[in-house]
XYZ file of C-alpha atoms in Angstrom:
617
model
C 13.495 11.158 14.734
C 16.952 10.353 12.992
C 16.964 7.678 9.930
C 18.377 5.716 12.071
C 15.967 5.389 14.449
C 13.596 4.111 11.575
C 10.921 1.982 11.780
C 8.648 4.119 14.165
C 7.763 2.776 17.297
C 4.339 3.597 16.642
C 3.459 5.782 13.646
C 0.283 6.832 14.548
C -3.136 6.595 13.727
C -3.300 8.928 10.355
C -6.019 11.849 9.841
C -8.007 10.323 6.858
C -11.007 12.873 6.290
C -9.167 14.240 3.513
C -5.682 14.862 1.414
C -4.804 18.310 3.075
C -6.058 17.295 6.243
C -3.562 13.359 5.826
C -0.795 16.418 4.992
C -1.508 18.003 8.051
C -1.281 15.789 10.381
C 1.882 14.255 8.622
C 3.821 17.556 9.138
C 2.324 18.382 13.006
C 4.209 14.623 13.437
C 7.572 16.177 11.953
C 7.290 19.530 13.471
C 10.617 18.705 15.060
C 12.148 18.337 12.389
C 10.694 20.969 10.660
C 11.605 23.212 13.109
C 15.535 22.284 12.657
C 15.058 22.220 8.922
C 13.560 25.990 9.173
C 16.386 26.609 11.528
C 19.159 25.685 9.289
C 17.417 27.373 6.150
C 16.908 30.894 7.733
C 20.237 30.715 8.681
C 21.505 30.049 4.944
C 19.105 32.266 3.450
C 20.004 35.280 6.012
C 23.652 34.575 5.200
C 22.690 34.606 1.005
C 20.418 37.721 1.733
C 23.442 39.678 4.095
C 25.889 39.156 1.029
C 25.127 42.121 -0.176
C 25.754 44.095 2.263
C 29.005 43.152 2.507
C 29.394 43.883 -1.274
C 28.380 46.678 -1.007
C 30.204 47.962 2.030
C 33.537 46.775 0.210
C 32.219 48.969 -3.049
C 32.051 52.118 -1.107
C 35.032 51.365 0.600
C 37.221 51.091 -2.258
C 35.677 54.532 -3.432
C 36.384 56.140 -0.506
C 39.733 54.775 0.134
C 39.389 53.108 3.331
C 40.975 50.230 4.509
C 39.560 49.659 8.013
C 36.236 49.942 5.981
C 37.203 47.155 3.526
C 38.672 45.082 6.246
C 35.365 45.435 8.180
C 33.710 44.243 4.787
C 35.810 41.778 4.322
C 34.768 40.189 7.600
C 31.312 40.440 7.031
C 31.337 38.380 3.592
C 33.277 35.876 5.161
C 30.731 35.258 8.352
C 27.824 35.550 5.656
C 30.092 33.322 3.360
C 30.471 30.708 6.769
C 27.202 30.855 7.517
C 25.847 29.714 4.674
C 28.124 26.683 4.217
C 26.909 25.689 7.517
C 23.620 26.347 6.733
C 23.521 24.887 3.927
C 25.330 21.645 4.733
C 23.148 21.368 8.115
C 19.496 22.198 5.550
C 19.947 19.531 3.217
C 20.840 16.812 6.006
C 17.799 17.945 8.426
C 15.202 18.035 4.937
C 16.618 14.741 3.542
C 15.523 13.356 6.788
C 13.028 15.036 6.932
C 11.742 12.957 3.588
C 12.468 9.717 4.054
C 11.305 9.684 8.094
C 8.234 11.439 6.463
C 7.356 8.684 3.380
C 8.892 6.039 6.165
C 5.812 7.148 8.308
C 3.303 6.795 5.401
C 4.917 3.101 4.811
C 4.183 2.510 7.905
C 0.445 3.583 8.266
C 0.070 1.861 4.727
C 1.833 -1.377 5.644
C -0.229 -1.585 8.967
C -3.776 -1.515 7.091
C -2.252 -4.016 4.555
C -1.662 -6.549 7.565
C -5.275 -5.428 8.602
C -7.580 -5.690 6.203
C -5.221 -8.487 4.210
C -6.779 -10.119 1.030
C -9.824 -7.687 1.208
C -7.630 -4.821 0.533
C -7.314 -5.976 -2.922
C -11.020 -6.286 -3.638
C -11.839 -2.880 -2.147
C -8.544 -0.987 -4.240
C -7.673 -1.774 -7.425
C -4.330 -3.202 -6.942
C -2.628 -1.097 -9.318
C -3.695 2.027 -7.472
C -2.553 0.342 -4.149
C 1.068 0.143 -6.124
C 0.861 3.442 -6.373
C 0.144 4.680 -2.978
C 2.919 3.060 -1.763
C 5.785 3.762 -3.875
C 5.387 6.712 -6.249
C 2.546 8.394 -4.221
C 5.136 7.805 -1.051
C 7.765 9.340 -2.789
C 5.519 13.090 -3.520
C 3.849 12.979 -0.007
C 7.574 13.055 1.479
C 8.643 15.838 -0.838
C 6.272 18.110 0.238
C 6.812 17.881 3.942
C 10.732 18.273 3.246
C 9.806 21.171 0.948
C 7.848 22.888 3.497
C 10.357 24.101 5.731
C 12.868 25.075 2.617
C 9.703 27.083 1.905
C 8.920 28.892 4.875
C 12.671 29.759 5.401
C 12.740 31.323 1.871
C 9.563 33.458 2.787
C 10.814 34.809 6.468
C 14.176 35.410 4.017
C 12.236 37.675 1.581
C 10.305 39.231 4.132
C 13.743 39.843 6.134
C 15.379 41.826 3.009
C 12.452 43.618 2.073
C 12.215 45.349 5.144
C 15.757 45.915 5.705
C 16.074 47.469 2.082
C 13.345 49.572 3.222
C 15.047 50.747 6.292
C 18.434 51.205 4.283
C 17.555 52.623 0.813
C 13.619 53.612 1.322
C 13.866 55.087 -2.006
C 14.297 52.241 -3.703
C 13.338 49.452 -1.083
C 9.784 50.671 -1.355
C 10.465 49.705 -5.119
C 11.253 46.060 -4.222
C 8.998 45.624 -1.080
C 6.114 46.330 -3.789
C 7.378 44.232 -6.695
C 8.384 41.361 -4.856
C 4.983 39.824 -3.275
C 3.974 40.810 -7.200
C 6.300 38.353 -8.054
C 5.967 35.692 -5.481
C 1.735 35.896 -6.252
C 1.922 36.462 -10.164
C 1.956 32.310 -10.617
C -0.984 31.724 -8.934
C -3.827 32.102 -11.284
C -1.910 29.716 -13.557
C -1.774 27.054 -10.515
C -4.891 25.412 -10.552
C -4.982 24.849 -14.224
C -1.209 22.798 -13.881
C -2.936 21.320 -10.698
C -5.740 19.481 -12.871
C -3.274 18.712 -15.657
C -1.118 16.982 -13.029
C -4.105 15.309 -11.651
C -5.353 14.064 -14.695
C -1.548 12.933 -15.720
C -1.173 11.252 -12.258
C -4.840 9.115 -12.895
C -3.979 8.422 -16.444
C -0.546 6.787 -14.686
C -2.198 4.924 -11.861
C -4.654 3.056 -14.328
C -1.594 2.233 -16.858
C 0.225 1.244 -13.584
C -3.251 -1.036 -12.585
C -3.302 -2.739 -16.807
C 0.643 -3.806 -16.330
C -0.028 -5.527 -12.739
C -2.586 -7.027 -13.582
C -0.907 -8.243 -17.214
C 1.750 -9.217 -15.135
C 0.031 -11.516 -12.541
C -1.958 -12.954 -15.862
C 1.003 -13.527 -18.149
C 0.826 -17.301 -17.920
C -2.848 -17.779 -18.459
C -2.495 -15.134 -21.218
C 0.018 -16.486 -22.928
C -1.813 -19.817 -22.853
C -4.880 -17.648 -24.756
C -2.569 -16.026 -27.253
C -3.908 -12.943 -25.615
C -0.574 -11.247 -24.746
C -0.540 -9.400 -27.591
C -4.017 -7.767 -27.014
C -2.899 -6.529 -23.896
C 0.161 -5.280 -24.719
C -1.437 -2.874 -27.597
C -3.859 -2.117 -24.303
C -0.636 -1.286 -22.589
C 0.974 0.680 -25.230
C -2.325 2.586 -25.697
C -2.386 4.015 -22.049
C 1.279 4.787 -22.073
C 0.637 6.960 -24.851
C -1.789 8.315 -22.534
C 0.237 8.834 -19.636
C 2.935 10.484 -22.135
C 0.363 12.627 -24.230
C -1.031 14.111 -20.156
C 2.986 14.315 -18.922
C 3.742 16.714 -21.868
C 0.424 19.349 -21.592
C 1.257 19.129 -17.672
C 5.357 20.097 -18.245
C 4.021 22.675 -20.641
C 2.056 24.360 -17.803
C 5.134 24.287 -15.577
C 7.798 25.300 -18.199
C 5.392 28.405 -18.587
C 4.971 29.009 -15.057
C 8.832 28.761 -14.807
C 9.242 31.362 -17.867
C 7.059 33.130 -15.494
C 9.228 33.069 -12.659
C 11.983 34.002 -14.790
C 10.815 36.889 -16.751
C 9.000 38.926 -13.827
C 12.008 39.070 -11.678
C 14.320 40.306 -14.600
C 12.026 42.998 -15.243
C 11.803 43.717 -11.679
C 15.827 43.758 -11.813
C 15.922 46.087 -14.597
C 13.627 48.503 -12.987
C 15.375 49.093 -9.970
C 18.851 49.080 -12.011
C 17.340 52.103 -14.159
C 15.670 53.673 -11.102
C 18.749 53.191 -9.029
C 21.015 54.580 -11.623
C 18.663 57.640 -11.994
C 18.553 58.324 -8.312
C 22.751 57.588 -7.971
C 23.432 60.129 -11.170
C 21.398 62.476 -8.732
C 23.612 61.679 -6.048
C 20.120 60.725 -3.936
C 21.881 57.157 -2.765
C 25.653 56.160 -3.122
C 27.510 53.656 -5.300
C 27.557 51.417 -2.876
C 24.136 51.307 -1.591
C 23.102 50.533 -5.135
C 25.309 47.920 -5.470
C 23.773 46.418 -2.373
C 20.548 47.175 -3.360
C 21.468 45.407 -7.062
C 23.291 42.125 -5.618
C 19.950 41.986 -2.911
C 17.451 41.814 -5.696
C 19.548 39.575 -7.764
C 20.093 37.042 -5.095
C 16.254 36.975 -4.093
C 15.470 35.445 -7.143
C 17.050 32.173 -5.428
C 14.141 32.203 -2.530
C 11.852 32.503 -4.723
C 12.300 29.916 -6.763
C 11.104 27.902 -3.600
C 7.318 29.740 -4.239
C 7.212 27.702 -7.293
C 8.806 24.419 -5.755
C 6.043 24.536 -2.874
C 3.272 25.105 -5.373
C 4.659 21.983 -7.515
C 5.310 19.618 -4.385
C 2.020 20.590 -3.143
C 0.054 20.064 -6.328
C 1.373 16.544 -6.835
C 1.358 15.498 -3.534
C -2.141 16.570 -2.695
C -3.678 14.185 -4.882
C -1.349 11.658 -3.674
C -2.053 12.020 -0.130
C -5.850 11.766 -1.633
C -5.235 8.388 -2.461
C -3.073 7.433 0.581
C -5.884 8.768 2.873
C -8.629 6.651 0.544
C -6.529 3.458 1.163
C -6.057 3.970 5.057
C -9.857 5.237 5.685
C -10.705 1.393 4.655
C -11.888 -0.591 7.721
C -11.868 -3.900 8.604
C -14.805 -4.104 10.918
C -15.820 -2.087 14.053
C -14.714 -3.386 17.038
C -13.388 -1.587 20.050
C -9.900 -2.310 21.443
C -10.665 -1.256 24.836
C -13.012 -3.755 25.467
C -10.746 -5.750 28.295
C -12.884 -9.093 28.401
C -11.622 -9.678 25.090
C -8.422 -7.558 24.785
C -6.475 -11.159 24.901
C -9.513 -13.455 23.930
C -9.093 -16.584 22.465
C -12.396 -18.026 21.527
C -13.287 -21.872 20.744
C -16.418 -23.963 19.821
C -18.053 -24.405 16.963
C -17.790 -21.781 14.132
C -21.352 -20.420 12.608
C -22.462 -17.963 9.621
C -25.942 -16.696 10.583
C -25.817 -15.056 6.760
C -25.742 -17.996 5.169
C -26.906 -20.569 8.237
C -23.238 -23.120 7.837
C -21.971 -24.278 11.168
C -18.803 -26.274 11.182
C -18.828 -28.435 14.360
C -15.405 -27.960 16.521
C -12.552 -30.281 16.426
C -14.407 -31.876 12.843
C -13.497 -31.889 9.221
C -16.415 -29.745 7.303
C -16.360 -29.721 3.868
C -18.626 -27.106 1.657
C -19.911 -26.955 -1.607
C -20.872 -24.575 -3.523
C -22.027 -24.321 -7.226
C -20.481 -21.136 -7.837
C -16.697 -20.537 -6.880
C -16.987 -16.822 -6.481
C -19.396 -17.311 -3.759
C -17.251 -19.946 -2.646
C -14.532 -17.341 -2.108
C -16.403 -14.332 -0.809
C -17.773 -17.429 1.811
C -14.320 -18.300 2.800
C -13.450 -14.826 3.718
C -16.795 -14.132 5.702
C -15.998 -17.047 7.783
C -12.275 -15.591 8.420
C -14.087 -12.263 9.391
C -13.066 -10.584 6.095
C -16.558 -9.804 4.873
C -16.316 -7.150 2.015
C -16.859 -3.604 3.510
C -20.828 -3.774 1.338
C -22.019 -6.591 3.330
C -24.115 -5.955 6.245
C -25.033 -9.388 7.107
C -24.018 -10.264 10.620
C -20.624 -11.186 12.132
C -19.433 -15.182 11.877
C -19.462 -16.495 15.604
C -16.375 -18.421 17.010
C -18.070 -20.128 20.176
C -20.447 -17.199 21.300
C -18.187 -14.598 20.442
C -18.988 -12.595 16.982
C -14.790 -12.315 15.688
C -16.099 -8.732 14.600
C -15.946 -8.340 18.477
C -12.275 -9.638 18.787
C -9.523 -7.282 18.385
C -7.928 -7.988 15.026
C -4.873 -9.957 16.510
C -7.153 -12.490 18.152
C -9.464 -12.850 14.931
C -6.543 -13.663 12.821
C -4.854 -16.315 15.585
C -8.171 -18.213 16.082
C -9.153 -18.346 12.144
C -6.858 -18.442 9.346
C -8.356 -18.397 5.567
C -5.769 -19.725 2.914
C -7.869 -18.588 -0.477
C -7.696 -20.505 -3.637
C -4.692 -18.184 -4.881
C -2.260 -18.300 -2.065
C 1.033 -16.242 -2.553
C 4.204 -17.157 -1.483
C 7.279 -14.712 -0.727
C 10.231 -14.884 -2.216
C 13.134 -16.421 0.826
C 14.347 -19.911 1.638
C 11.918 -22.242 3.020
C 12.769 -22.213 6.571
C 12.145 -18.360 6.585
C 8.278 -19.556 4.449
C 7.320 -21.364 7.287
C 8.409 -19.551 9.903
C 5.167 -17.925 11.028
C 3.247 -17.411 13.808
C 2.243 -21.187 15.372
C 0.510 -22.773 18.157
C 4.237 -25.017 18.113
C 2.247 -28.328 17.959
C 3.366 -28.895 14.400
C 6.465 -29.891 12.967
C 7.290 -28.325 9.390
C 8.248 -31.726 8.639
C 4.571 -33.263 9.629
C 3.207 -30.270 7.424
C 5.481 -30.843 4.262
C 4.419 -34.696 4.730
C 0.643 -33.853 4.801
C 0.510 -31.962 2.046
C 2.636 -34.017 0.063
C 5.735 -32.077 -0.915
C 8.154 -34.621 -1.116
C 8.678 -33.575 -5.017
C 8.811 -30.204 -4.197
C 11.462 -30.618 -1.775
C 13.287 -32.778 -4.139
C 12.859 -29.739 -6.913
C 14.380 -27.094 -4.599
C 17.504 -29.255 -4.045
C 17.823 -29.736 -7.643
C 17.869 -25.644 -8.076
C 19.581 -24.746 -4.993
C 22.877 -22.730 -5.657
C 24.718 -23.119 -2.404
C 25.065 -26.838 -2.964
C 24.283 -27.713 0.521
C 21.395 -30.286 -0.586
C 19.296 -28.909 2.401
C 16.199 -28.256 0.423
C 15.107 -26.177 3.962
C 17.781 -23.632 3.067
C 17.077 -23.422 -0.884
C 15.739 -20.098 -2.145
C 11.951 -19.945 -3.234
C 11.795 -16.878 -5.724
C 9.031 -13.944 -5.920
C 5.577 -15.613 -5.580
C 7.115 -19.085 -6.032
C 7.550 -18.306 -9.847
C 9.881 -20.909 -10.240
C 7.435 -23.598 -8.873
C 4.240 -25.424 -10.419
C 0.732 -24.361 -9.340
C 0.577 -27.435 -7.691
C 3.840 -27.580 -5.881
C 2.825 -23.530 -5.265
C -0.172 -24.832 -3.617
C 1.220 -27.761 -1.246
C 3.745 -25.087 0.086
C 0.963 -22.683 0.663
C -1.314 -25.447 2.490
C 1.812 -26.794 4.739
C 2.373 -23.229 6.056
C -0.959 -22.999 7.053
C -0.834 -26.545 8.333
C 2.245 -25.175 10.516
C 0.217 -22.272 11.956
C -1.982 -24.815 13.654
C -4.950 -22.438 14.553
C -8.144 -23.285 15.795
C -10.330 -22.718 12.872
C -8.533 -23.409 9.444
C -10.507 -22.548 6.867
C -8.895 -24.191 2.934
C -10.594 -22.755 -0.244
C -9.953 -25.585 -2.904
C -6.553 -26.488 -1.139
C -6.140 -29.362 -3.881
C -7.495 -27.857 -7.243
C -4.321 -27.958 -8.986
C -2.992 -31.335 -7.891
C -3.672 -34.756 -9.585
C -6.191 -37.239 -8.006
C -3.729 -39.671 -6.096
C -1.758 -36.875 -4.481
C -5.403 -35.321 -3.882
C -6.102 -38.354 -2.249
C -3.131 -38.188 0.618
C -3.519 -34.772 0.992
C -6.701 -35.357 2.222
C -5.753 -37.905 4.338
C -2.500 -36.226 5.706
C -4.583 -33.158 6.660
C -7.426 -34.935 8.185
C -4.350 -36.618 10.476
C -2.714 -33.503 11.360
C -5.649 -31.609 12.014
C -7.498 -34.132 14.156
C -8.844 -32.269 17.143
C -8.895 -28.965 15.304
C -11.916 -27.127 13.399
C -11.105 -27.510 9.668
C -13.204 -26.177 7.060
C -12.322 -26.900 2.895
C -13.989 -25.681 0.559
C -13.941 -28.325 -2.022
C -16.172 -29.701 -4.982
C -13.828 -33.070 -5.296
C -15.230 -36.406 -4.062
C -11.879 -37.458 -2.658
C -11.833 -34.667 -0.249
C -15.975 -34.831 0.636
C -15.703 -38.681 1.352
C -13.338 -37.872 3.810
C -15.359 -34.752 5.923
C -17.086 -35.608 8.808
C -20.084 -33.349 7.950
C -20.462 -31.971 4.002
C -22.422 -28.539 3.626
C -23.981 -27.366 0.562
C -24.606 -24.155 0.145
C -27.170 -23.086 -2.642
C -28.149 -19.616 -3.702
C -26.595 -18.290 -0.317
C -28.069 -20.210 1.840
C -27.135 -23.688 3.490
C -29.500 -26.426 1.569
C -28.302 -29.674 2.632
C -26.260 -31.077 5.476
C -25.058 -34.824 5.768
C -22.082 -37.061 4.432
C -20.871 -36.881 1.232
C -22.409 -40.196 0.153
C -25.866 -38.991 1.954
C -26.118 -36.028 -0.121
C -24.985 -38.061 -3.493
C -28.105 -40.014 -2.835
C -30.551 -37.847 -1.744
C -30.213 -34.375 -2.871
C -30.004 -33.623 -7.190
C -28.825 -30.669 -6.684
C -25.627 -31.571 -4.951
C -25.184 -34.492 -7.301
C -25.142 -32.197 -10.492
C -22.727 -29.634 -8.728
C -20.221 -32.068 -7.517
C -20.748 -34.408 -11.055
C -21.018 -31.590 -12.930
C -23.582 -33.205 -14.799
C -26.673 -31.111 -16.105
C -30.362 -31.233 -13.723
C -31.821 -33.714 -15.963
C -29.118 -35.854 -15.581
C -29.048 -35.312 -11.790
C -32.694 -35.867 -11.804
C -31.929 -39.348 -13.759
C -29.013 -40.240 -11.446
C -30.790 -39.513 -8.195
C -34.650 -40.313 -8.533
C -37.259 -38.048 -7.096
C -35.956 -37.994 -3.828
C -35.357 -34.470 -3.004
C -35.774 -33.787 0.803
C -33.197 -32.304 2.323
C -31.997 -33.943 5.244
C -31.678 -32.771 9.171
C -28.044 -32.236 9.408
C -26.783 -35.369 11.035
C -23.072 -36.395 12.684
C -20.858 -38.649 10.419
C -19.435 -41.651 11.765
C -15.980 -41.600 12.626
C -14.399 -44.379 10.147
C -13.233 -43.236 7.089
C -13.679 -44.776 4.001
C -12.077 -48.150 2.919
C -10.455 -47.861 -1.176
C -13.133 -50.104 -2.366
C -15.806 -47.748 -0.938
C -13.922 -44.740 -2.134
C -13.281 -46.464 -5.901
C -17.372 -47.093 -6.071
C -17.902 -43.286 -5.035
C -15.640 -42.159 -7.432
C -17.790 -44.629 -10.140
C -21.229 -43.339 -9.000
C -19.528 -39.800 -9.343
């Protein structure tokens, strides 16, 4: 795989049990490329190690007078010298790939689950920590795998000259064969205490990471609190943190770097002494200790790479921890291979056996529920997003359970657009180009849901001056826009997607009452025929549902019309008045059967009938 080549075709379904075991099968997926990278590294470290020899050829040449001899040595430098400019060159272009094919994989796998489990991801992993898996976490895994082969190369290297010093000078290459592995093992006791300092550096990071999303998606509402200030000394606090953990983790690796510098001086020292010893004796010549000298001295280079692989591994372990944590998370568990509903796309009427709400098909259902956090987790269920704790059974589409459907088919047939919709950054075309049945117009969508002033703000700010508000730019999250106008955009995308079950938590919380109004009626136009299910507490919206559902203490309580329900059950009048239970009690007599659930007529309401609901409300 060349850069590229990039994106994968497929990258592969990930090994998950466990960090070392996500590494694993990382690397067996780039053992081509680790195999060139080794390749190209034994090649430069061969030609770094064989150096010597030429010196020291060319040494005893010159002190025996012979030409031919330095000639010969001559020649061998330079094809040592060549090959490790080639190797060289040809090792840092093969490991480089290596890394960013390797964290382009993990983006991949990560990116995939993302699309997957969608909005749940966020309620499963704190989305700080999902920050960062994909960025800084990315950025270790891929070091490791490039560092791998560097490694491996440096070890056959080592191994290479301490045999051949054996073989040439056993006097002293016994010396060096011994106090090398010494060497290349003496860091290892002091590993696993830098490993838990870097661990607990890397957690202390993650959570400051989490605090400064999260302050960052809250700066409006915090700002409107005066609380900005609070959470910036929060901030502050766990940066000292991070900083305070950064310095007792550098101070482990500065001493296991002193470490890797001392030991191999007095190793050079030793054989310098011993070799001058045994050359005064005239045991070896001047030239076999200079070779001997210059071979020591330039295997301190491959060695350094026993302390890179012990760093790269350290950090990216835990990393690959975390990446493997994120990717383990499963939607539901369906099989793919089930061909009856490999391309299924189910219809009828959609119905929760958890909590007993059935939304007929082709009808506006509206639901209310006193408490907006069950409201939410509701929305999801019935999108087949159910957190990963629930157990309850699957939502049914028709008679098929959408924990059946393959994950493609579950997402065409139901789409969920929560209460905080998000909107990426691009011009407006390129917002609502998304997957669509084709029935709808983005014009019919931006009418339903009212965006005329939007449209008229995003000429105002476009900079290309062609007045096409279509091709204005809409910046990260739709910063630049109102929460209302942020919400109208949100709900005529999904209105564009035209699927079969569209399911709208509080589509209209942040708009006022008269645009509430024509949203309502816009979206009950443009979704006639369809299942359409809004989650709503507003009487504009309920007065316009064919069937209104209220849901109390997880369970459906009431089915009717909104004006049914006003009537004849309290506890819907105090959650949609917001009024206390006495006053319900007051408002609504002692009627308090719940009744059968029950078709509602086709007409809408007239204004007169609406303005007295509104009154009574």
């Amino acid at each position: 795989m060349q850069i590229r080549d990039l994106p994968y075709p497929d990258p592969g379904k990930p090994d998950t049990r466990s960090g070392p075991r996500f590494l694993y099968w990382l690397g067996r997926n780039q053992l081509r490329g680790q195999l060139k990278s080794l390749s190209w590294g034994l090649l430069h470290q061969l030609g770094v190690a064989g150096l010597p020899l030429g010196a020291g050829l060319a040494v005893q040449a010159v002190v025996d007078r012979s030409g031919g001899r330095l000639a010969t040595a001559a020649l061998v430098i330079a094809l040592f010298g060549a090959a490790i400019t080639v190797g060289d060159t040809m090792l840092h272009r093969t490991a480089v790939t290596n890394w960013i094919t390797a964290a382009a994989r993990v983006q991949q796998v990560l990116s995939r689950k993302t699309a997957e489990l969608g909005s749940a991801l966020t309620r499963r992993v704190a989305a700080g920590e999902v920050v960062a898996v994909s960025t800084g976490d990315v950025e270790k895994i891929g070091w490791f795998v490039e560092a791998l082969s560097r490694f491996l190369a440096a070890a056959i290297a080592i191994v290479v000259v301490c045999v051949g010093l054996v073989l040439y000078v056993p006097s002293i290459g016994v010396v060096v064969a011994i106090g090398v592995p010494v060497l290349a093992l003496a860091v290892l006791p002091l590993l696993p205490r830098a490993t838990r300092r870097a661990d607990v550096q890397r957690d202390k990071a993650g959570r400051a990471t989490e605090l400064a999303a999260d302050t960052v998606a809250g700066l409006r509402v915090l700002r409107g609190i005066g609380g900005e200030e609070l959470f910036l000394t929060r901030y502050r606090e766990a940066s000292q943190d991070v900083r305070e953990a950064a310095v007792r983790s550098a101070r482990m690796w500065a001493l296991i770097s002193a470490v890797q510098v001392f030991l191999p001086g007095v190793l050079l020292i030793t054989v310098v002494w011993y070799g001058a010893i045994l050359a005064g004796d005239g045991r070896i010549s001047v030239g076999e200790l200079v070779t001997v000298y210059s071979a020591v001295t330039l295997l301190l280079f491959p060695l350094r790479h026993f302390e890179e692989i012990a760093m790269a591994y350290s950090f990216s372990r835990p990393s690959a921890k975390r990446a493997a944590r994120v990717l383990r998370l499963e939607r539901t568990s369906y099989d793919d291979e089930r061909g009856s509903l490999a391309d299924a796309r189910p219809t009828g009427d959609l119905y929760d056996p958890a909590t007993g709400l059935l939304a007929h098909e082709g009808e506006l259902t509206a639901v209310v529920c006193g408490d907006p956090d069950a409201a939410g987790r509701l929305a999801e269920r019935l999108g087949g997003h159910a957190a990963e704790e629930e157990k309850s059974p699957s939502v049914l589409l028709g008679p098929v359970a959408l924990d059946d459907l393959p994950l493609h088919a579950a997402r065409a047939s139901v789409l969920v657009q929560d209460k905080d919709p998000v909107l990426l950054s691009g011009t407006l075309t390129e917002l609502l180009d998304v997957p669509a049945s084709g029935d709808v117009r983005p014009k019919d969508a931006l009418d339903a849901a009212q965006c005329d002033d939007v449209l008229a703000a995003l000429v105002q700010a476009s900079v290309d001056g062609s007045g096409d508000p279509m091709r204005s730019r809409i910046t990260e999250r739709g910063r630049s826009l109102s929460g209302g106008q942020r919400q109208r955009l949100a709900l005529a995308r999904s209105l564009v997607a035209d699927p079969e079950v569209l399911v709208l938590d509080e589509p209209t919380s942040a708009v006022d009452s008269h645009t509430e109004a024509r949203i309502a009626e816009g979206v009950r136009r443009l979704r006639s025929g369809r299942t359409t299910v809004v989650f709503a507490s507003s009487p504009l919206l309920l007065d316009r549902a064919d069937t209104v559902v209220f849901v109390h203490d997880g369970k459906v309580a009431a089915v009717g019309t909104h004006r049914e329900l006003l009537r004849d059950d309290p506890r819907y009048l105090s959650v949609v008045t917001r009024s206390t239970d006495d006053e319900a009690d007051e408002g609504a007599g002692d009627v308090t059967q719940v009744p059968a659930p029950l078709k509602t007529p086709e007409h809408l309401a007239e204004p007169a009938e609406r303005q007295e609901i509104e009154e009574s409300a």
